[in-house]
Short mmCIF file of C-alpha atoms and ligand atoms in Angstrom, two decimals:
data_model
loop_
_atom_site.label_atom_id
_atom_site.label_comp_id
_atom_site.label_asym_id
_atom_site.label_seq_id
_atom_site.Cartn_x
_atom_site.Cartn_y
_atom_site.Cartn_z
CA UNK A 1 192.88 158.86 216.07
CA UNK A 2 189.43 158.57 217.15
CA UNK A 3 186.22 155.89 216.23
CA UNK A 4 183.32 154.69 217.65
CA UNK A 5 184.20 151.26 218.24
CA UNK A 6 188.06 149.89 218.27
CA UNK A 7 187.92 146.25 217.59
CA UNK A 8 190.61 144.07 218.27
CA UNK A 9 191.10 141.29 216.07
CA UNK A 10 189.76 140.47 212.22
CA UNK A 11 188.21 136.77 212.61
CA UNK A 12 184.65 136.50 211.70
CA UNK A 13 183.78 138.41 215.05
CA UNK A 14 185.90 141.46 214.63
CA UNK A 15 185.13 141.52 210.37
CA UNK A 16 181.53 140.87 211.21
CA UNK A 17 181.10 143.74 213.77
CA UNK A 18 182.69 146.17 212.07
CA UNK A 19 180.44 145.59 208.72
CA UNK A 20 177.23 145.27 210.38
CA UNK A 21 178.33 148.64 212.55
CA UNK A 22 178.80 150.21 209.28
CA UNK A 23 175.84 148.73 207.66
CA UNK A 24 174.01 151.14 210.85
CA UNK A 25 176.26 154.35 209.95
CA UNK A 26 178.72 153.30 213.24
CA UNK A 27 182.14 154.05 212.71
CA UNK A 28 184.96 151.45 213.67
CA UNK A 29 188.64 150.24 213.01
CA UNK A 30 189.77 146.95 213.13
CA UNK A 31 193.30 145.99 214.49
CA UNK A 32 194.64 142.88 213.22
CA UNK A 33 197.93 141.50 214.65
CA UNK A 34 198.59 138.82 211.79
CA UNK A 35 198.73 139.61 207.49
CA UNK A 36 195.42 139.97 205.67
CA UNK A 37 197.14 136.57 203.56
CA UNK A 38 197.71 134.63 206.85
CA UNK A 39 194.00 135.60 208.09
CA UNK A 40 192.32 134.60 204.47
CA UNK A 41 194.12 131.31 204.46
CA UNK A 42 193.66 129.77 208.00
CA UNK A 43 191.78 126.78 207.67
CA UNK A 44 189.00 126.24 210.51
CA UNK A 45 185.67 125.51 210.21
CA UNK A 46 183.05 124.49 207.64
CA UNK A 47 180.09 124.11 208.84
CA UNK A 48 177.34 127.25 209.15
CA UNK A 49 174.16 127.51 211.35
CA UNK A 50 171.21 128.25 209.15
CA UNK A 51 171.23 131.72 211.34
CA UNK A 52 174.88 132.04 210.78
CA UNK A 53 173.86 131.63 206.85
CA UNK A 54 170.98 134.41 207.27
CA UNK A 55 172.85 136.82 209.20
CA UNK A 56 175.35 136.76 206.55
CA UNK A 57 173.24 137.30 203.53
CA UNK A 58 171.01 140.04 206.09
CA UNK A 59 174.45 141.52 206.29
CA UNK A 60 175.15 141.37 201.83
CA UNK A 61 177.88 138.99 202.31
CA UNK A 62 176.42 136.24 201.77
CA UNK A 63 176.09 136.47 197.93
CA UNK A 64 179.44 133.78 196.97
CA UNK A 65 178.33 131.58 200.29
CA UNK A 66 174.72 131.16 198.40
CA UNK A 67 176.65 130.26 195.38
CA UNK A 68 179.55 128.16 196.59
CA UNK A 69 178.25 126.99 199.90
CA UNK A 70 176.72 123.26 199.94
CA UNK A 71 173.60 123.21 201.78
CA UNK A 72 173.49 119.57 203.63
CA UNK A 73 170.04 118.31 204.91
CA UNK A 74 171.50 115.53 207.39
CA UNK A 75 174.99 114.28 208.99
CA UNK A 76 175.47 110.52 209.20
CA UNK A 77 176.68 108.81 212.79
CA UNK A 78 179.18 106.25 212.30
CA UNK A 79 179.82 103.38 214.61
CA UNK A 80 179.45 99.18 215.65
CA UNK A 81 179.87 98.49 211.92
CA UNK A 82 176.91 100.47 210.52
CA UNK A 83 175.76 104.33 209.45
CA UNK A 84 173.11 106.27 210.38
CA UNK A 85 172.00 109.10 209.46
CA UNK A 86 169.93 112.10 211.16
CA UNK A 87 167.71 113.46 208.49
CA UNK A 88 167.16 116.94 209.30
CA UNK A 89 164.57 117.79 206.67
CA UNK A 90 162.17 115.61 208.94
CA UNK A 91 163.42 115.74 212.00
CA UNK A 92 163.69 119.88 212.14
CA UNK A 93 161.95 120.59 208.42
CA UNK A 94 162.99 124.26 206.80
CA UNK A 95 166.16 124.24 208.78
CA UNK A 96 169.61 122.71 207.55
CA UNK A 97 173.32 123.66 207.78
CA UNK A 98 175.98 125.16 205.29
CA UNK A 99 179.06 123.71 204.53
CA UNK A 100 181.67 126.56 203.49
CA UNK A 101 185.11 127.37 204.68
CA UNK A 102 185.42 129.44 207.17
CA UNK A 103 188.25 131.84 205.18
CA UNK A 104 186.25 132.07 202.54
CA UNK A 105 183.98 134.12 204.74
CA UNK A 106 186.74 135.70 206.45
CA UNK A 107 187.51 136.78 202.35
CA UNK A 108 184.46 137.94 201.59
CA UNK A 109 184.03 139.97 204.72
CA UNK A 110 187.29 141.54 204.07
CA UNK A 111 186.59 142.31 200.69
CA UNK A 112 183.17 143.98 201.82
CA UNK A 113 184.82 145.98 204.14
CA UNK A 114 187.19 147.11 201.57
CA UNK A 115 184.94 148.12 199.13
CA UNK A 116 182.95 150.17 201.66
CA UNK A 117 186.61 152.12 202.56
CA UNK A 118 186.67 150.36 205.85
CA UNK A 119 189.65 150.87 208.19
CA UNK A 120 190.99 147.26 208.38
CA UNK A 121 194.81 147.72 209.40
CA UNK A 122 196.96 144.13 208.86
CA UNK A 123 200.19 143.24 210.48
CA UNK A 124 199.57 145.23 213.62
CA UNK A 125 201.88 145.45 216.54
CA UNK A 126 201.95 145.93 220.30
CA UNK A 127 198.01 146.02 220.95
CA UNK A 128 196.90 146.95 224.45
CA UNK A 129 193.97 148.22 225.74
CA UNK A 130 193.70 150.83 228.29
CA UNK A 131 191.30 153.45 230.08
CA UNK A 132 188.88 150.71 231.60
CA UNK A 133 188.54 151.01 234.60
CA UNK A 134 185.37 152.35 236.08
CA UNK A 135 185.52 156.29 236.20
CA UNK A 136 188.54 156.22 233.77
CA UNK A 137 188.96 159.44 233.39
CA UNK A 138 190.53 159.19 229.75
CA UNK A 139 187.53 156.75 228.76
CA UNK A 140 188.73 153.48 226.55
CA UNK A 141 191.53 153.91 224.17
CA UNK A 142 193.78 151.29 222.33
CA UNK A 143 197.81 151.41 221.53
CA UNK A 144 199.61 149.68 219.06
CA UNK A 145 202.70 150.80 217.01
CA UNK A 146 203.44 153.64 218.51
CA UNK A 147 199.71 154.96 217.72
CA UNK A 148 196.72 155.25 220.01
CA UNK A 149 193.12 154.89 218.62
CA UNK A 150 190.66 156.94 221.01
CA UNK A 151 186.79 154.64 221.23
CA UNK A 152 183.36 154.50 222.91
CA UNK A 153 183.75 151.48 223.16
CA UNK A 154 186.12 148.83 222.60
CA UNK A 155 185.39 144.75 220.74
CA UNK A 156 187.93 142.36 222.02
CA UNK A 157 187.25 139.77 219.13
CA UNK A 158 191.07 138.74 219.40
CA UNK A 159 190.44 134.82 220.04
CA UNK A 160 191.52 132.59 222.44
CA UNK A 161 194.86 133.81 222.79
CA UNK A 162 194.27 137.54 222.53
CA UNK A 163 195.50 140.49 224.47
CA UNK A 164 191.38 141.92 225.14
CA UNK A 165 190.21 139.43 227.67
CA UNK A 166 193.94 139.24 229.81
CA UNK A 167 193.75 143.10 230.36
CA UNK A 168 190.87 142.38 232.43
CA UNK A 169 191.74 142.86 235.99
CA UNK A 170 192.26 140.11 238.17
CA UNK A 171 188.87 138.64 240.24
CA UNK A 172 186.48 140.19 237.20
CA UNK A 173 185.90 137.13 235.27
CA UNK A 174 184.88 133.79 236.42
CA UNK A 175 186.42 131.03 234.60
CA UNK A 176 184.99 127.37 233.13
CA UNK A 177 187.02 124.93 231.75
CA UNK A 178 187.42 121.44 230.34
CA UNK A 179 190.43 119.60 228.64
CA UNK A 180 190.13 116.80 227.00
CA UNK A 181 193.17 114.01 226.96
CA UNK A 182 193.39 114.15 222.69
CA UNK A 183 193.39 116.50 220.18
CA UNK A 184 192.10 116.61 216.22
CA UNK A 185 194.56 116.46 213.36
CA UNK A 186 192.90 117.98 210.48
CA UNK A 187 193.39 117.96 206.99
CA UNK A 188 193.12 119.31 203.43
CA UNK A 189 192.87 117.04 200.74
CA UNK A 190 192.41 117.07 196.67
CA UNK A 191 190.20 114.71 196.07
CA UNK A 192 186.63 114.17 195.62
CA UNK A 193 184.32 113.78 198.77
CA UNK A 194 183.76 109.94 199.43
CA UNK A 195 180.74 110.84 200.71
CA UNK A 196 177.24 113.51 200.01
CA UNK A 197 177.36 114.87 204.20
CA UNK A 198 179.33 115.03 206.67
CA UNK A 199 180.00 111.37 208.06
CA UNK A 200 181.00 111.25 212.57
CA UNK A 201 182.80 108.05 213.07
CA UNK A 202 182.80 106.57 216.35
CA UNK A 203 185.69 103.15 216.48
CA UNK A 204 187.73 102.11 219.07
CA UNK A 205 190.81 103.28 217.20
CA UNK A 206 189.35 106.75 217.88
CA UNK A 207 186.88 109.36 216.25
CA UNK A 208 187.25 110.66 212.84
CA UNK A 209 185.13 113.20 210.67
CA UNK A 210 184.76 113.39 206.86
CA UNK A 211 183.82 116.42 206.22
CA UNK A 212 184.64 118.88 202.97
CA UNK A 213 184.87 121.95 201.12
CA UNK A 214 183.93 121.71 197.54
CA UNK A 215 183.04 119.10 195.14
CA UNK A 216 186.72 118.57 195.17
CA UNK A 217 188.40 119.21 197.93
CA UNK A 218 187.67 116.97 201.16
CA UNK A 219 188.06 117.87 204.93
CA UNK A 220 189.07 115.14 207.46
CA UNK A 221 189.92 114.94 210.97
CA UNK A 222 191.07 112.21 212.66
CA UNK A 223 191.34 111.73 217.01
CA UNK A 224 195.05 111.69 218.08
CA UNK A 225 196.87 111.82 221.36
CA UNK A 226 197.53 115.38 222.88
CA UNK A 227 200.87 115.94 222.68
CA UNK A 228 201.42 114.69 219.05
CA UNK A 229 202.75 116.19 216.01
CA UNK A 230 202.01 116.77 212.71
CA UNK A 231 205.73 115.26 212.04
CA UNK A 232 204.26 112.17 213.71
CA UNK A 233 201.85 111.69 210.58
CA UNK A 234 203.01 111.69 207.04
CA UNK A 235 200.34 111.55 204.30
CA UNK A 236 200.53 107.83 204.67
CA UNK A 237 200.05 107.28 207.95
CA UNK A 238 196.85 109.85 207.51
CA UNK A 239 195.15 107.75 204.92
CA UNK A 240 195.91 104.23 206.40
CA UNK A 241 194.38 105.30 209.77
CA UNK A 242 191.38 107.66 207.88
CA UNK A 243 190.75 104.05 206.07
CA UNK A 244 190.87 101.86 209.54
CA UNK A 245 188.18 104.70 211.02
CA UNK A 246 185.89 105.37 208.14
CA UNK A 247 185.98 102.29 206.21
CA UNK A 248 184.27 100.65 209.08
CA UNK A 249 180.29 99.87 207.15
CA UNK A 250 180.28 97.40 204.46
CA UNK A 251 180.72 98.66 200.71
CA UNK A 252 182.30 102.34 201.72
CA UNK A 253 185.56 103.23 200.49
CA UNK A 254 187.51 106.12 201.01
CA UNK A 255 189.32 108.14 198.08
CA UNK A 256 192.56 108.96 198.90
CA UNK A 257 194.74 111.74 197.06
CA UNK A 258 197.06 114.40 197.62
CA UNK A 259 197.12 116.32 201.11
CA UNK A 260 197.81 120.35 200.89
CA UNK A 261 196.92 121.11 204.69
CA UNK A 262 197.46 119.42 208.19
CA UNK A 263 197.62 120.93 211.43
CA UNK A 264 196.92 119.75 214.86
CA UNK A 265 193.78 121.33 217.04
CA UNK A 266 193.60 121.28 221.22
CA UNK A 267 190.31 120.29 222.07
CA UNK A 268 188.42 122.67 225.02
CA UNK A 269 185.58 123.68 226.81
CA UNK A 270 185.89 127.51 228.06
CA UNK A 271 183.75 130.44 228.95
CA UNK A 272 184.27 133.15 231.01
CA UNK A 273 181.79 135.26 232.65
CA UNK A 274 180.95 138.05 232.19
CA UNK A 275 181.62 139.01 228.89
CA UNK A 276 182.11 142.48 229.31
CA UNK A 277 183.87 144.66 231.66
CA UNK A 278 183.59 148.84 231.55
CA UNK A 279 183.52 149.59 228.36
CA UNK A 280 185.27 146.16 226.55
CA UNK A 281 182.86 143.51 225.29
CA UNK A 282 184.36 140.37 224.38
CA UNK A 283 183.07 138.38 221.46
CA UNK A 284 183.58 135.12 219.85
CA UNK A 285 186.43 132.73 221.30
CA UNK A 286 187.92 135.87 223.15
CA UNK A 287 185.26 135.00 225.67
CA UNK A 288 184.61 131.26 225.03
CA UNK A 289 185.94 128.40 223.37
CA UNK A 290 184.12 124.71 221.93
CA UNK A 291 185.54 121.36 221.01
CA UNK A 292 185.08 121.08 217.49
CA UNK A 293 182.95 118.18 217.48
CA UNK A 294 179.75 120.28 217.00
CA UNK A 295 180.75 122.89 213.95
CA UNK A 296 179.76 125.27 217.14
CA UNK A 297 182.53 128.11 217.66
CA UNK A 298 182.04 130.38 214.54
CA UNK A 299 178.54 129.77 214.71
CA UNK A 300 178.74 131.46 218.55
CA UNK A 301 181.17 133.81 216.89
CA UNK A 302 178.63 135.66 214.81
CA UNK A 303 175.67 135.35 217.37
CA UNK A 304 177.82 137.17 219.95
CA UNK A 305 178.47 140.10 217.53
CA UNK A 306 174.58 140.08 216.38
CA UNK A 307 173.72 141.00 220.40
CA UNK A 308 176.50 143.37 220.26
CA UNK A 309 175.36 145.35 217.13
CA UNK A 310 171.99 145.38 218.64
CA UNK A 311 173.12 146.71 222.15
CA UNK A 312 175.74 149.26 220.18
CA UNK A 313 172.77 150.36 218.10
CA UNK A 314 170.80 151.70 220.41
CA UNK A 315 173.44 152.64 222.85
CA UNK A 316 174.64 155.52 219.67
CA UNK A 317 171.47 156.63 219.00
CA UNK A 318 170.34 157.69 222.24
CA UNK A 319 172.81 157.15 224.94
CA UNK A 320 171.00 153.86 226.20
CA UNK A 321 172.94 151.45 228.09
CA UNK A 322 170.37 148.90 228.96
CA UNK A 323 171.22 146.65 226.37
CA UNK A 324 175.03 146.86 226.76
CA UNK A 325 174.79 146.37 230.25
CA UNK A 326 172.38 142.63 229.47
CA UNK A 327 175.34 142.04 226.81
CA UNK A 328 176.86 139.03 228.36
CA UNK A 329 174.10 137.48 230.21
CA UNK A 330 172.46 137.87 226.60
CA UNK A 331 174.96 135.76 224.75
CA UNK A 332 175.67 133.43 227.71
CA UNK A 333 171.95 131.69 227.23
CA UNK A 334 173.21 130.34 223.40
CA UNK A 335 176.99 130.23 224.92
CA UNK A 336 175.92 127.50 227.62
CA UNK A 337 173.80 125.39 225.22
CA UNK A 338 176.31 124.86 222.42
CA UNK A 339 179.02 124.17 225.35
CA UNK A 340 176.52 121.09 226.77
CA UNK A 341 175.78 120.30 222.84
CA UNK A 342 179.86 120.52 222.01
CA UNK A 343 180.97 118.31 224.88
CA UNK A 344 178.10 116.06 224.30
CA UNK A 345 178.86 114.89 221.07
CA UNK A 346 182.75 115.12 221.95
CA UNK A 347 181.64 112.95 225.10
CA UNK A 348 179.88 110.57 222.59
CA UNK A 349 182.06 109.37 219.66
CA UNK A 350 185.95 110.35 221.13
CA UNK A 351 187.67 106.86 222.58
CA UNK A 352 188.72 108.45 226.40
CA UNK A 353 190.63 105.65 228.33
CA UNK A 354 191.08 102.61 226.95
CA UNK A 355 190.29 100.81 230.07
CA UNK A 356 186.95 102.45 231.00
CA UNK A 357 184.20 99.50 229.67
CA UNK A 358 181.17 101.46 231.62
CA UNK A 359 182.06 104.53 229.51
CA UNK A 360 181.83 102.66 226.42
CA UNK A 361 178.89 101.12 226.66
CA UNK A 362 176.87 104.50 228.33
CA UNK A 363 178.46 106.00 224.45
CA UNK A 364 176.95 102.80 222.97
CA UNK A 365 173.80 103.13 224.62
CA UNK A 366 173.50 107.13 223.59
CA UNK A 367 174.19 106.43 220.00
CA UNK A 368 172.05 103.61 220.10
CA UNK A 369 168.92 105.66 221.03
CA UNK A 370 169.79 109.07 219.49
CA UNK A 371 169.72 106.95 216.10
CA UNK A 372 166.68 104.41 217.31
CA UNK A 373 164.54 107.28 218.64
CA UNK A 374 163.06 110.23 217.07
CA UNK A 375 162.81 112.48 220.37
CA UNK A 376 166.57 111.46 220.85
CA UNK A 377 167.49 112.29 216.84
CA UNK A 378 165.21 115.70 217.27
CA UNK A 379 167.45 117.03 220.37
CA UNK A 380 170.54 116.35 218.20
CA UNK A 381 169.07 118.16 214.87
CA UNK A 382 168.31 121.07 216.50
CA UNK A 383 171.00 121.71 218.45
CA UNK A 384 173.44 121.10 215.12
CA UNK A 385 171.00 123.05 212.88
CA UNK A 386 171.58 125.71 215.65
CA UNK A 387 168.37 127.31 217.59
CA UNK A 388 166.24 129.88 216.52
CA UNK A 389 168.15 133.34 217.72
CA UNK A 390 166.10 134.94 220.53
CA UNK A 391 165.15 131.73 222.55
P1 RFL B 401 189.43 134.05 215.53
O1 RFL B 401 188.98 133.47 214.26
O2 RFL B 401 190.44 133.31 216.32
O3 RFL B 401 189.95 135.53 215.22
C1 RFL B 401 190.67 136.27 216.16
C2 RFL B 401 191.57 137.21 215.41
O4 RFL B 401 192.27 138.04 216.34
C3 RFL B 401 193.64 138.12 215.94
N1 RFL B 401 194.45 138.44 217.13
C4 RFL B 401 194.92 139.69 217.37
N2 RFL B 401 194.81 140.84 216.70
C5 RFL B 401 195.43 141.93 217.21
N3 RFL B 401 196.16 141.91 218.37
C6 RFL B 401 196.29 140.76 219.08
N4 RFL B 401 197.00 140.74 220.20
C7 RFL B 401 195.66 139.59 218.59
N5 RFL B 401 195.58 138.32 219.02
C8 RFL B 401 194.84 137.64 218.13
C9 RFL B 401 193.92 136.74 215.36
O5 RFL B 401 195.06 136.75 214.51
C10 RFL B 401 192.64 136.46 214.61
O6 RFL B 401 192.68 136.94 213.30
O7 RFL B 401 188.20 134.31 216.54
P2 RFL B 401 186.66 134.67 216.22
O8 RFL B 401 186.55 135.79 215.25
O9 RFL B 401 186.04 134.76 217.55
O10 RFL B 401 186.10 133.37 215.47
C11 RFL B 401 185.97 132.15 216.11
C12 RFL B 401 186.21 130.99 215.14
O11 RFL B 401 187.41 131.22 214.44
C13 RFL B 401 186.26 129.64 215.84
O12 RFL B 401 185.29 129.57 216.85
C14 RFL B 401 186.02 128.48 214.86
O13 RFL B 401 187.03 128.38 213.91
C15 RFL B 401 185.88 127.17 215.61
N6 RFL B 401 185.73 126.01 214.74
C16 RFL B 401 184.50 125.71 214.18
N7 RFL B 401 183.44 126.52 214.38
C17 RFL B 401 182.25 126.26 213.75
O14 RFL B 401 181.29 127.00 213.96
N8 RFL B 401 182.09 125.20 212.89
C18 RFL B 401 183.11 124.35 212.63
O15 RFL B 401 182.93 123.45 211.80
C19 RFL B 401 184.36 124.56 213.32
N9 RFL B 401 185.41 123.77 213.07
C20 RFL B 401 186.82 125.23 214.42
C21 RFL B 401 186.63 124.10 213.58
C22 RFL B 401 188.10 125.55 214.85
C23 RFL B 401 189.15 124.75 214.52
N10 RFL B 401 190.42 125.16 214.98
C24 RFL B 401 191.57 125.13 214.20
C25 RFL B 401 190.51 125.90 216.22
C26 RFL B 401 187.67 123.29 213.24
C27 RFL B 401 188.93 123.59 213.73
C28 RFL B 401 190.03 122.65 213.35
C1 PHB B 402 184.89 121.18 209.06
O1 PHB B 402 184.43 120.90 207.93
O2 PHB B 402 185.95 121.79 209.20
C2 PHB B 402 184.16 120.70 210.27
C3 PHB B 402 182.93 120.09 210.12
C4 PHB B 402 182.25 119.65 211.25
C5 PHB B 402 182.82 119.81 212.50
C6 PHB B 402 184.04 120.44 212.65
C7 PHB B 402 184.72 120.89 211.52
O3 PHB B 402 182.15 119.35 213.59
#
């Protein structure tokens, strides 16, 4: 078997690529190791850039997003007994964020490729990538199943925990990390959003985040120790602590309900660099990984894969490499300023240990002026809203 481009993995990166490749007459197939079910009902994110929301409707997959999506104009900070929110139809006017689940993008991506007879393959086994080494002389090729798909090139899109970026030899990459001593348990509930936007609680019980999905369906996440479980936290235990955390302002109460999702998120800070090696460009969390905290990791996701259709683009129409080669130090620009941005506000409104007063009050201090000062609110706005692509 033979394509342009083999890409590994069918997240929003690997769906993404392959659509807007197609949308430019560039042939690719898309390896998935997991079922086209599992991938359409992992629950992740919510919240879209407004470039994340324009690439997609660029793309003409953005049509159900633009009809189901809720667009929010602001985000409300949480903490010392009060609310405030960040208005970001003043503070950065024109621009504003999407809330829509991140599967139901993954869907309609799937279902665009479809329709266009794209070669998605589900339930995939055994993926390796070979052939790329510098002067290779069988040029990139993948295996899986028993098969082997001949490229030009070759999108690791595969995640965190893909097989792309460890078949990277040894010494190529330089690694940066954080960890961070808790983790988020997230869930799905029925019942109506207590709130219009999204609502970031700092207490010193912990962080939590009301976020949502529909008019009916609310998102929450609450701060928990690393190592626990979701056995740890019946639906009970969920709600009494959501309360203690969110019902912390005068006159808010939280509607409680049934719970049809939890699961329990490590919170990170990764890149590597480069992003690329021969003929293998990495994309999305293959190559770099956020705390949640700033609705930053799909957002990165599709930015990666815009630079990539770019430098593919021109690299099959006339041979030019220029823009492959500036791949990674392309992407690493926006990579680097949503990693400050993500552990910021992790930094800010996450209860670290219990015994560290100075940190406290330097988080107390922050929120104080990024809610007191416009400059402060501004640099927080913009960053969420996402910057303008090509800065
Ligand atoms: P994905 O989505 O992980 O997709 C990778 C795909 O590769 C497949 N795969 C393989 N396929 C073949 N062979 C192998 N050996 C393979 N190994 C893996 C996987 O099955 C999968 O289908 O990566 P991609 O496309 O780079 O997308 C990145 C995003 O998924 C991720 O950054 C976001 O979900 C992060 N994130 C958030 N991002 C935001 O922009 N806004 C948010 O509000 C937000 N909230 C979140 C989040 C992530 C969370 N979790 C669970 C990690 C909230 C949470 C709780
Ligand atoms: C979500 O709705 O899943 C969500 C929202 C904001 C975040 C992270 C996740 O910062």
């Amino acid at each position: 078997m033979r394509t342009q481009v083999g890409i590994i993995g069918a997240g929003p990166a690997g769906l993404l690529l392959s659509h807007l490749l197609h949308l430019r007459g560039i042939s690719s197939v898309v390896l998935e190791k997991r079922s086209r079910d599992y991938v359409e009902r992992r629950v992740r994110a919510g919240v879209l850039e407004q470039g994340t929301v324009d690439a997609l409707v660029e793309a003409g997959v953005g049509e159900r997003m633009l009809r189901e999506g809720l667009p929010h104009h602001g985000i409300e900070l949480r903490y010392g007994g009060a609310g405030h929110r960040i208005p970001f139809e003043k503070l950065v006017p024109g621009r504003s964020i999407t809330v829509y689940g991140q599967q139901e993008v993954v869907k309609d991506l799937i279902a665009a490729r479809l329709a266009a007879g794209g070669d998605v393959r589900f339930e995939v086994e055994d993926v390796a990538v070979h052939g790329l080494e510098p002067g290779s002389d069988t040029g990139p090729y993948v295996t899986f199943g028993g098969e082997r798909l001949d490229c030009d090139v070759i999108a690791g899109c595969d995640g965190f925990h893909g097989v792309s970026r460890p078949s990277i030899p040894e010494g190529v990459l330089s690694v940066f990390e954080r960890e961070y001593p808790f983790a988020w348990l997230g869930i799905l509930a029925n019942v109506t959003p207590s709130s219009e936007e999204l609502i970031y609680t700092r207490t010193e019980r912990g962080f939590a985040l009301h976020s949502m999905r529909s008019p009916t369906v609310s998102r929450f996440y609450l701060q928990v120790p690393a190592d626990t479980s979701v056995d740890d936290w019946p639906d009970e235990r969920i709600w009494d602590e959501l309360k203690a955390r969110l019902e912390s302002v005068p006159g808010f109460t939280l509607t409680t309900g049934e719970i049809t999702e939890k699961g329990v998120t490590p919170m990170r800070s990764f890149v590597v660099e480069p992003m690329q090696y021969g003929r293998l460009y990495l994309a999305g969390d293959a190559a770099h990984i956020v705390p949640p905290t700033g609705a930053k990791g799909l957002n990165l996701a599709v930015a990666d894969v815009r630079v990539l259709t770019e430098a593919l683009e021109a690299y099959f129409s006339d041979g030019s490499t220029a823009l492959l080669d500036g791949y990674s130090e392309a992407c690493l620009k926006r990579v680097w300023r949503a990693q400050h941005f993500s552990w910021w506000m992790t930094t800010l409104l996450h209860t670290f240990e219990e015994d560290d007063a100075y940190g406290r009050r330097l988080q107390l201090s922050y929120l104080d002026y990024v809610t007191s000062s416009e400059a402060a609110a501004t640099t927080l706005a913009e960053n969420y809203v996402g910057l303008p692509y090509g800065r």
